[in-house]
């Protein structure tokens, strides 16, 4: 097998590069798509068992719900807390666009301060990524309005670490809305969310109430990201498959004389096909290892590029690893079987004559 690799090293290298590129592309696209979903999901799930937003609005960015609704919700049995959140994006000093989060005071504790204190009116706490980009400013301008920096916080969620947090009353003036959504935390999750959801709906029929788990599973933006990354990954998979079939066809064409001799010596078609499939499978496994290492390096590198503010984040979990490993082996086996089967069925005399 290794003699074959060395003898046809140019085509072997092309197969290795093609498979590595295809697998690395699928790793990166899927991991980055999952990273976006994971970051926003983590934000919603922090102290949020139930999400309340404006009815008939598909995106939280366009939702506007009166935060005075927090008071009756807080009185419902089994409700631990209700928090108001405004999510928006805009220019922050020299940074053209970044996340701006307006929150009620009972949500401040979710942002762990590395220095300073939580903001009062006209003040802001900045994520460590933004603080680093702006070289730890004392004052910043949010969407053209000045704010004093009262502290810096650190968050493991890239969207938050690359944004700023302000009092929700200040955010209301910037975005002209009371709250994008309310997050409701329960005292006892064992009792389930259904009863509380029904009571909130009974208070106001103009709001949409869901458990955060149901919301995340059915959020249109997440569906778009999943479908888009799936389509692009499928194209990468198909391109890698075509490359393997094409290059294997050329390699097998060069080896007709060798296959003809093997057939004349009594070696079965199945054995010839099996050997070819094993060769490509070994190459694909090597490509998979290379692609995995390259993807881990690129994901770590993208996370630390300052201008991306930590928004580009991705993780290769065990499920993605196993699914892509199986898919890669399938791509290799099917990609090798087609040209190998076509070559093995030709009469050995013809193979020898054509290969000379």
C-alpha positions as a Markdown table, in Angstrom:
| # | Residue | x | y | z |
|---|---|---|---|---|
| 1 | Unk | 0.0 | 0.0 | 0.0 |
| 2 | Unk | 2.7 | 2.5 | 1.0 |
| 3 | Unk | 4.7 | 1.6 | -2.2 |
| 4 | Unk | 1.6 | 2.5 | -4.1 |
| 5 | Unk | 1.4 | 5.9 | -2.3 |
| 6 | Unk | 5.1 | 6.6 | -3.1 |
| 7 | Unk | 4.8 | 5.4 | -6.7 |
| 8 | Unk | 1.8 | 7.7 | -7.4 |
| 9 | Unk | 2.8 | 10.3 | -4.8 |
| 10 | Unk | 1.5 | 13.3 | -6.9 |
| 11 | Unk | -2.1 | 11.9 | -7.2 |
| 12 | Unk | -1.9 | 10.6 | -3.6 |
| 13 | Unk | -1.1 | 14.1 | -2.4 |
| 14 | Unk | -3.9 | 15.6 | -4.4 |
| 15 | Unk | -6.4 | 13.1 | -2.9 |
| 16 | Unk | -5.1 | 13.9 | 0.6 |
| 17 | Unk | -5.4 | 17.7 | 0.0 |
| 18 | Unk | -8.9 | 17.4 | -1.5 |
| 19 | Unk | -10.2 | 15.2 | 1.4 |
| 20 | Unk | -8.5 | 17.4 | 4.0 |
| 21 | Unk | -10.0 | 20.6 | 2.5 |
| 22 | Unk | -13.5 | 19.1 | 2.3 |
| 23 | Unk | -13.4 | 17.7 | 5.9 |
| 24 | Unk | -11.9 | 20.9 | 7.4 |
| 25 | Unk | -14.5 | 23.0 | 5.6 |
| 26 | Unk | -17.3 | 20.9 | 7.1 |
| 27 | Unk | -15.8 | 21.1 | 10.5 |
| 28 | Unk | -15.4 | 24.9 | 10.4 |
| 29 | Unk | -18.8 | 25.7 | 8.9 |
| 30 | Unk | -20.7 | 23.4 | 11.3 |
| 31 | Unk | -18.7 | 24.5 | 14.4 |
| 32 | Unk | -19.0 | 28.2 | 13.7 |
| 33 | Unk | -22.8 | 27.9 | 13.0 |
| 34 | Unk | -23.2 | 25.9 | 16.3 |
| 35 | Unk | -21.1 | 28.5 | 18.1 |
| 36 | Unk | -23.4 | 31.3 | 17.2 |
| 37 | Unk | -26.4 | 29.3 | 18.3 |
| 38 | Unk | -24.7 | 28.2 | 21.5 |
| 39 | Unk | -23.7 | 31.7 | 22.5 |
| 40 | Unk | -27.2 | 33.2 | 22.1 |
| 41 | Unk | -28.8 | 30.2 | 23.7 |
| 42 | Unk | -26.5 | 30.5 | 26.7 |
| 43 | Unk | -27.5 | 34.2 | 27.1 |
| 44 | Unk | -31.2 | 33.3 | 27.1 |
| 45 | Unk | -30.8 | 30.4 | 29.5 |
| 46 | Unk | -28.9 | 32.4 | 32.1 |
| 47 | Unk | -31.5 | 32.8 | 34.8 |
| 48 | Unk | -34.2 | 32.3 | 32.1 |
| 49 | Unk | -36.4 | 29.2 | 32.3 |
| 50 | Unk | -39.3 | 31.0 | 30.5 |
| 51 | Unk | -39.1 | 33.8 | 27.8 |
| 52 | Unk | -41.8 | 36.3 | 27.3 |
| 53 | Unk | -41.8 | 38.5 | 24.2 |
| 54 | Unk | -44.1 | 40.4 | 21.9 |
| 55 | Unk | -46.7 | 38.2 | 20.2 |
| 56 | Unk | -46.4 | 37.8 | 16.4 |
| 57 | Unk | -42.7 | 38.8 | 16.3 |
| 58 | Unk | -40.3 | 36.2 | 15.1 |
| 59 | Unk | -37.0 | 37.8 | 16.2 |
| 60 | Unk | -36.1 | 39.1 | 19.7 |
| 61 | Unk | -34.4 | 42.1 | 18.1 |
| 62 | Unk | -37.8 | 43.4 | 16.9 |
| 63 | Unk | -39.8 | 42.5 | 20.0 |
| 64 | Unk | -41.1 | 45.3 | 22.3 |
| 65 | Unk | -42.8 | 44.3 | 25.5 |
| 66 | Unk | -43.8 | 46.6 | 28.4 |
| 67 | Unk | -41.4 | 45.8 | 31.3 |
| 68 | Unk | -44.1 | 46.9 | 33.8 |
| 69 | Unk | -45.4 | 43.3 | 33.1 |
| 70 | Unk | -42.5 | 42.1 | 35.4 |
| 71 | Unk | -44.5 | 43.1 | 38.5 |
| 72 | Unk | -47.5 | 40.7 | 38.0 |
| 73 | Unk | -45.3 | 38.0 | 36.7 |
| 74 | Unk | -43.1 | 38.2 | 39.9 |
| 75 | Unk | -46.2 | 37.5 | 42.0 |
| 76 | Unk | -46.9 | 34.2 | 40.4 |
| 77 | Unk | -46.2 | 31.2 | 42.6 |
| 78 | Unk | -43.0 | 29.4 | 41.8 |
| 79 | Unk | -41.5 | 32.4 | 40.0 |
| 80 | Unk | -38.1 | 33.2 | 41.5 |
| 81 | Unk | -37.3 | 36.4 | 39.5 |
| 82 | Unk | -38.3 | 38.2 | 36.3 |
| 83 | Unk | -35.7 | 40.2 | 34.4 |
| 84 | Unk | -36.1 | 42.7 | 31.5 |
| 85 | Unk | -33.6 | 42.7 | 28.6 |
| 86 | Unk | -33.1 | 44.9 | 25.6 |
| 87 | Unk | -30.8 | 43.4 | 23.0 |
| 88 | Unk | -29.4 | 45.7 | 20.3 |
| 89 | Unk | -26.3 | 46.5 | 18.3 |
| 90 | Unk | -24.7 | 49.7 | 17.3 |
| 91 | Unk | -21.4 | 51.7 | 17.1 |
| 92 | Unk | -19.3 | 51.9 | 20.2 |
| 93 | Unk | -16.6 | 54.6 | 19.7 |
| 94 | Unk | -14.3 | 53.3 | 16.9 |
| 95 | Unk | -16.0 | 49.9 | 16.9 |
| 96 | Unk | -18.5 | 50.0 | 14.0 |
| 97 | Unk | -20.9 | 47.5 | 15.5 |
| 98 | Unk | -21.1 | 45.5 | 18.8 |
| 99 | Unk | -23.8 | 44.1 | 21.1 |
| 100 | Unk | -25.5 | 46.5 | 23.5 |
| 101 | Unk | -27.5 | 44.9 | 26.3 |
| 102 | Unk | -29.9 | 46.9 | 28.5 |
| 103 | Unk | -30.9 | 44.9 | 31.6 |
| 104 | Unk | -32.8 | 45.4 | 34.8 |
| 105 | Unk | -30.7 | 45.7 | 37.9 |
| 106 | Unk | -31.5 | 42.2 | 39.1 |
| 107 | Unk | -29.7 | 40.8 | 36.0 |
| 108 | Unk | -26.4 | 42.7 | 36.7 |
| 109 | Unk | -25.0 | 39.9 | 38.8 |
| 110 | Unk | -24.8 | 37.7 | 35.7 |
| 111 | Unk | -22.0 | 39.8 | 34.5 |
| 112 | Unk | -18.9 | 39.1 | 36.6 |
| 113 | Unk | -16.9 | 42.2 | 37.2 |
| 114 | Unk | -13.2 | 42.1 | 36.8 |
| 115 | Unk | -12.9 | 45.7 | 37.9 |
| 116 | Unk | -15.1 | 48.7 | 38.9 |
| 117 | Unk | -18.8 | 48.5 | 39.7 |
| 118 | Unk | -22.2 | 48.0 | 38.0 |
| 119 | Unk | -23.6 | 50.9 | 36.0 |
| 120 | Unk | -25.9 | 53.6 | 37.2 |
| 121 | Unk | -27.8 | 56.0 | 34.9 |
| 122 | Unk | -25.5 | 57.3 | 32.2 |
| 123 | Unk | -22.9 | 54.7 | 32.9 |
| 124 | Unk | -21.8 | 51.4 | 31.2 |
| 125 | Unk | -19.8 | 48.3 | 32.0 |
| 126 | Unk | -17.8 | 47.0 | 29.1 |
| 127 | Unk | -16.9 | 43.4 | 28.2 |
| 128 | Unk | -13.2 | 42.6 | 28.3 |
| 129 | Unk | -12.9 | 42.2 | 24.5 |
| 130 | Unk | -14.3 | 45.7 | 24.0 |
| 131 | Unk | -12.2 | 47.1 | 26.8 |
| 132 | Unk | -9.1 | 45.7 | 25.2 |
| 133 | Unk | -9.9 | 47.1 | 21.8 |
| 134 | Unk | -10.6 | 50.6 | 23.2 |
| 135 | Unk | -7.6 | 50.3 | 25.6 |
| 136 | Unk | -9.7 | 50.5 | 28.8 |
| 137 | Unk | -11.5 | 53.9 | 28.2 |
| 138 | Unk | -13.0 | 56.1 | 30.9 |
| 139 | Unk | -15.7 | 57.3 | 28.6 |
| 140 | Unk | -17.3 | 55.8 | 25.5 |
| 141 | Unk | -19.9 | 56.9 | 23.0 |
| 142 | Unk | -22.8 | 54.5 | 22.3 |
| 143 | Unk | -24.7 | 55.3 | 19.1 |
| 144 | Unk | -23.6 | 58.9 | 19.4 |
| 145 | Unk | -24.4 | 59.4 | 23.1 |
| 146 | Unk | -21.7 | 59.6 | 25.8 |
| 147 | Unk | -21.5 | 57.2 | 28.7 |
| 148 | Unk | -19.1 | 56.9 | 31.6 |
| 149 | Unk | -17.4 | 53.5 | 32.0 |
| 150 | Unk | -18.0 | 52.3 | 35.6 |
| 151 | Unk | -16.5 | 48.8 | 35.2 |
| 152 | Unk | -15.3 | 45.9 | 33.1 |
| 153 | Unk | -16.8 | 42.4 | 33.1 |
| 154 | Unk | -15.8 | 39.1 | 31.8 |
| 155 | Unk | -18.1 | 36.6 | 30.2 |
| 156 | Unk | -17.5 | 33.2 | 28.7 |
| 157 | Unk | -20.2 | 34.0 | 26.1 |
| 158 | Unk | -18.4 | 35.7 | 23.2 |
| 159 | Unk | -21.5 | 37.9 | 22.3 |
| 160 | Unk | -21.5 | 39.4 | 25.8 |
| 161 | Unk | -17.7 | 39.7 | 26.2 |
| 162 | Unk | -17.6 | 41.7 | 23.0 |
| 163 | Unk | -20.4 | 44.0 | 24.0 |
| 164 | Unk | -21.5 | 46.4 | 26.7 |
| 165 | Unk | -24.2 | 46.4 | 29.4 |
| 166 | Unk | -26.2 | 49.4 | 30.5 |
| 167 | Unk | -29.2 | 50.2 | 32.6 |
| 168 | Unk | -32.4 | 49.2 | 30.8 |
| 169 | Unk | -33.7 | 52.8 | 31.2 |
| 170 | Unk | -30.8 | 54.1 | 29.2 |
| 171 | Unk | -31.2 | 51.3 | 26.6 |
| 172 | Unk | -34.9 | 52.3 | 26.2 |
| 173 | Unk | -33.8 | 55.8 | 25.1 |
| 174 | Unk | -31.3 | 54.3 | 22.6 |
| 175 | Unk | -33.6 | 51.8 | 21.1 |
| 176 | Unk | -37.0 | 53.4 | 21.8 |
| 177 | Unk | -38.5 | 50.3 | 23.4 |
| 178 | Unk | -39.4 | 49.1 | 26.9 |
| 179 | Unk | -37.9 | 45.6 | 26.7 |
| 180 | Unk | -37.0 | 43.1 | 24.0 |
| 181 | Unk | -38.1 | 40.2 | 26.2 |
| 182 | Unk | -38.5 | 39.2 | 29.8 |
| 183 | Unk | -36.7 | 36.2 | 31.3 |
| 184 | Unk | -38.5 | 34.4 | 34.0 |
| 185 | Unk | -36.6 | 32.1 | 36.5 |
| 186 | Unk | -38.4 | 29.5 | 38.5 |
| 187 | Unk | -37.9 | 28.4 | 42.1 |
| 188 | Unk | -38.5 | 24.8 | 41.4 |
| 189 | Unk | -38.0 | 23.3 | 37.9 |
| 190 | Unk | -39.3 | 19.9 | 39.1 |
| 191 | Unk | -42.8 | 21.4 | 39.0 |
| 192 | Unk | -42.3 | 22.2 | 35.2 |
| 193 | Unk | -42.9 | 25.4 | 33.3 |
| 194 | Unk | -46.4 | 24.6 | 32.0 |
| 195 | Unk | -48.3 | 26.0 | 34.9 |
| 196 | Unk | -46.4 | 29.3 | 35.1 |
| 197 | Unk | -46.6 | 29.7 | 31.3 |
| 198 | Unk | -50.4 | 29.3 | 31.5 |
| 199 | Unk | -50.7 | 31.9 | 34.3 |
| 200 | Unk | -48.5 | 34.4 | 32.4 |
| 201 | Unk | -50.7 | 34.0 | 29.3 |
| 202 | Unk | -53.8 | 34.5 | 31.4 |
| 203 | Unk | -52.4 | 37.9 | 32.5 |
| 204 | Unk | -51.9 | 39.2 | 29.0 |
| 205 | Unk | -53.0 | 37.6 | 25.8 |
| 206 | Unk | -50.8 | 40.0 | 23.7 |
| 207 | Unk | -47.6 | 38.3 | 24.7 |
| 208 | Unk | -45.9 | 35.1 | 23.5 |
| 209 | Unk | -44.7 | 32.8 | 26.3 |
| 210 | Unk | -42.5 | 29.8 | 25.9 |
| 211 | Unk | -39.9 | 27.8 | 27.8 |
| 212 | Unk | -36.5 | 28.9 | 26.7 |
| 213 | Unk | -35.8 | 25.3 | 25.6 |
| 214 | Unk | -38.8 | 25.4 | 23.2 |
| 215 | Unk | -37.9 | 28.9 | 22.1 |
| 216 | Unk | -34.4 | 27.9 | 21.1 |
| 217 | Unk | -35.5 | 24.7 | 19.4 |
| 218 | Unk | -38.0 | 26.7 | 17.2 |
| 219 | Unk | -36.2 | 30.1 | 16.8 |
| 220 | Unk | -36.3 | 31.0 | 13.1 |
| 221 | Unk | -32.8 | 32.5 | 13.1 |
| 222 | Unk | -31.3 | 29.3 | 14.5 |
| 223 | Unk | -33.1 | 27.3 | 11.9 |
| 224 | Unk | -31.7 | 29.5 | 9.1 |
| 225 | Unk | -28.2 | 29.1 | 10.5 |
| 226 | Unk | -28.6 | 25.3 | 10.8 |
| 227 | Unk | -30.0 | 24.9 | 7.3 |
| 228 | Unk | -27.4 | 27.3 | 5.8 |
| 229 | Unk | -24.5 | 25.5 | 7.4 |
| 230 | Unk | -26.0 | 22.2 | 6.5 |
| 231 | Unk | -26.3 | 23.2 | 2.8 |
| 232 | Unk | -22.7 | 24.5 | 2.6 |
| 233 | Unk | -21.4 | 21.5 | 4.4 |
| 234 | Unk | -23.3 | 19.2 | 2.0 |
| 235 | Unk | -21.7 | 21.0 | -1.0 |
| 236 | Unk | -18.2 | 20.6 | 0.6 |
| 237 | Unk | -18.9 | 16.9 | 1.1 |
| 238 | Unk | -20.1 | 16.5 | -2.5 |
| 239 | Unk | -17.0 | 18.4 | -3.8 |
| 240 | Unk | -14.7 | 16.2 | -1.8 |
| 241 | Unk | -16.5 | 13.1 | -3.0 |
| 242 | Unk | -16.2 | 14.2 | -6.7 |
| 243 | Unk | -12.5 | 15.0 | -6.2 |
| 244 | Unk | -11.8 | 11.5 | -4.7 |
| 245 | Unk | -13.7 | 9.8 | -7.6 |
| 246 | Unk | -11.9 | 11.8 | -10.2 |
| 247 | Unk | -8.5 | 11.4 | -8.8 |
| 248 | Unk | -9.0 | 7.7 | -8.1 |
| 249 | Unk | -10.2 | 7.2 | -11.7 |
| 250 | Unk | -7.0 | 8.7 | -12.9 |
| 251 | Unk | -4.9 | 6.7 | -10.5 |
| 252 | Unk | -6.6 | 3.5 | -11.4 |
| 253 | Unk | -6.2 | 4.3 | -15.1 |
| 254 | Unk | -2.4 | 4.5 | -14.4 |
| 255 | Unk | -2.5 | 1.1 | -12.7 |
| 256 | Unk | -4.3 | -0.9 | -15.4 |
| 257 | Unk | -1.2 | -2.9 | -16.1 |
| 258 | Unk | -0.8 | -3.7 | -12.4 |
| 259 | Unk | -4.4 | -4.8 | -12.1 |
| 260 | Unk | -4.2 | -6.9 | -15.3 |
| 261 | Unk | -1.2 | -8.8 | -13.9 |
| 262 | Unk | -3.0 | -9.4 | -10.6 |
| 263 | Unk | -6.0 | -10.7 | -12.4 |
| 264 | Unk | -3.9 | -12.9 | -14.6 |
| 265 | Unk | -2.2 | -14.3 | -11.4 |
| 266 | Unk | -5.7 | -15.3 | -10.2 |
| 267 | Unk | -6.2 | -12.5 | -7.7 |
| 268 | Unk | -10.0 | -12.0 | -7.4 |
| 269 | Unk | -11.8 | -8.8 | -8.4 |
| 270 | Unk | -13.1 | -8.5 | -4.8 |
| 271 | Unk | -9.5 | -8.6 | -3.5 |
| 272 | Unk | -8.4 | -5.9 | -5.9 |
| 273 | Unk | -11.4 | -3.7 | -5.0 |
| 274 | Unk | -10.9 | -4.3 | -1.3 |
| 275 | Unk | -7.2 | -3.2 | -1.6 |
| 276 | Unk | -8.1 | 0.0 | -3.4 |
| 277 | Unk | -10.8 | 0.8 | -0.8 |
| 278 | Unk | -8.4 | 0.2 | 2.0 |
| 279 | Unk | -5.8 | 2.5 | 0.4 |
| 280 | Unk | -8.3 | 5.4 | 0.1 |
| 281 | Unk | -9.7 | 4.8 | 3.6 |
| 282 | Unk | -6.2 | 5.1 | 5.1 |
| 283 | Unk | -5.7 | 8.3 | 3.1 |
| 284 | Unk | -9.0 | 9.6 | 4.3 |
| 285 | Unk | -8.3 | 8.8 | 7.9 |
| 286 | Unk | -5.0 | 10.7 | 7.6 |
| 287 | Unk | -6.9 | 13.6 | 6.0 |
| 288 | Unk | -9.5 | 13.5 | 8.8 |
| 289 | Unk | -6.8 | 13.8 | 11.5 |
| 290 | Unk | -5.1 | 16.7 | 9.6 |
| 291 | Unk | -8.5 | 18.4 | 9.1 |
| 292 | Unk | -9.4 | 18.1 | 12.8 |
| 293 | Unk | -6.0 | 19.6 | 13.9 |
| 294 | Unk | -6.3 | 22.4 | 11.3 |
| 295 | Unk | -9.9 | 23.2 | 12.4 |
| 296 | Unk | -9.0 | 23.3 | 16.1 |
| 297 | Unk | -6.1 | 25.7 | 15.3 |
| 298 | Unk | -8.3 | 28.0 | 13.1 |
| 299 | Unk | -11.2 | 28.1 | 15.6 |
| 300 | Unk | -8.8 | 29.0 | 18.4 |
| 301 | Unk | -7.1 | 31.6 | 16.2 |
| 302 | Unk | -10.4 | 33.2 | 15.1 |
| 303 | Unk | -11.5 | 33.5 | 18.7 |
| 304 | Unk | -8.4 | 35.6 | 19.5 |
| 305 | Unk | -8.5 | 38.0 | 16.6 |
| 306 | Unk | -9.2 | 41.3 | 18.2 |
| 307 | Unk | -11.3 | 42.8 | 15.5 |
| 308 | Unk | -13.8 | 39.9 | 15.6 |
| 309 | Unk | -14.5 | 40.8 | 19.3 |
| 310 | Unk | -14.9 | 37.1 | 20.3 |
| 311 | Unk | -18.0 | 36.8 | 18.1 |
| 312 | Unk | -16.5 | 34.0 | 16.0 |
| 313 | Unk | -16.6 | 31.1 | 18.3 |
| 314 | Unk | -17.0 | 27.4 | 17.6 |
| 315 | Unk | -16.5 | 24.1 | 19.3 |
| 316 | Unk | -16.2 | 20.6 | 17.8 |
| 317 | Unk | -18.2 | 18.4 | 20.1 |
| 318 | Unk | -18.1 | 14.6 | 20.2 |
| 319 | Unk | -21.3 | 14.3 | 18.1 |
| 320 | Unk | -19.9 | 16.4 | 15.3 |
| 321 | Unk | -16.6 | 14.5 | 15.5 |
| 322 | Unk | -18.3 | 11.1 | 15.2 |
| 323 | Unk | -20.8 | 12.1 | 12.5 |
| 324 | Unk | -18.1 | 13.6 | 10.3 |
| 325 | Unk | -15.8 | 10.7 | 10.8 |
| 326 | Unk | -18.5 | 8.3 | 9.6 |
| 327 | Unk | -19.4 | 10.7 | 6.7 |
| 328 | Unk | -15.7 | 10.9 | 5.7 |
| 329 | Unk | -15.3 | 7.2 | 5.7 |
| 330 | Unk | -18.5 | 6.8 | 3.6 |
| 331 | Unk | -17.2 | 9.5 | 1.2 |
| 332 | Unk | -13.9 | 7.5 | 0.8 |
| 333 | Unk | -15.5 | 4.1 | 0.4 |
| 334 | Unk | -18.1 | 5.1 | -2.1 |
| 335 | Unk | -15.6 | 7.4 | -3.9 |
| 336 | Unk | -13.1 | 4.5 | -4.3 |
| 337 | Unk | -15.7 | 1.8 | -5.0 |
| 338 | Unk | -17.0 | 3.3 | -8.3 |
| 339 | Unk | -13.7 | 3.5 | -10.2 |
| 340 | Unk | -12.3 | 0.3 | -8.6 |
| 341 | Unk | -15.3 | -1.7 | -9.6 |
| 342 | Unk | -15.2 | -0.4 | -13.2 |
| 343 | Unk | -11.5 | -1.3 | -13.5 |
| 344 | Unk | -11.8 | -4.7 | -11.8 |
| 345 | Unk | -14.5 | -6.0 | -14.2 |
| 346 | Unk | -12.4 | -5.4 | -17.3 |
| 347 | Unk | -10.7 | -8.5 | -18.9 |
| 348 | Unk | -7.1 | -8.8 | -17.6 |
| 349 | Unk | -5.7 | -9.1 | -21.1 |
| 350 | Unk | -7.3 | -5.8 | -22.1 |
| 351 | Unk | -6.0 | -4.2 | -18.9 |
| 352 | Unk | -2.4 | -5.4 | -19.6 |
| 353 | Unk | -2.6 | -4.3 | -23.3 |
| 354 | Unk | -4.0 | -0.8 | -22.3 |
| 355 | Unk | -1.6 | -0.4 | -19.5 |
| 356 | Unk | 1.6 | -1.1 | -21.4 |
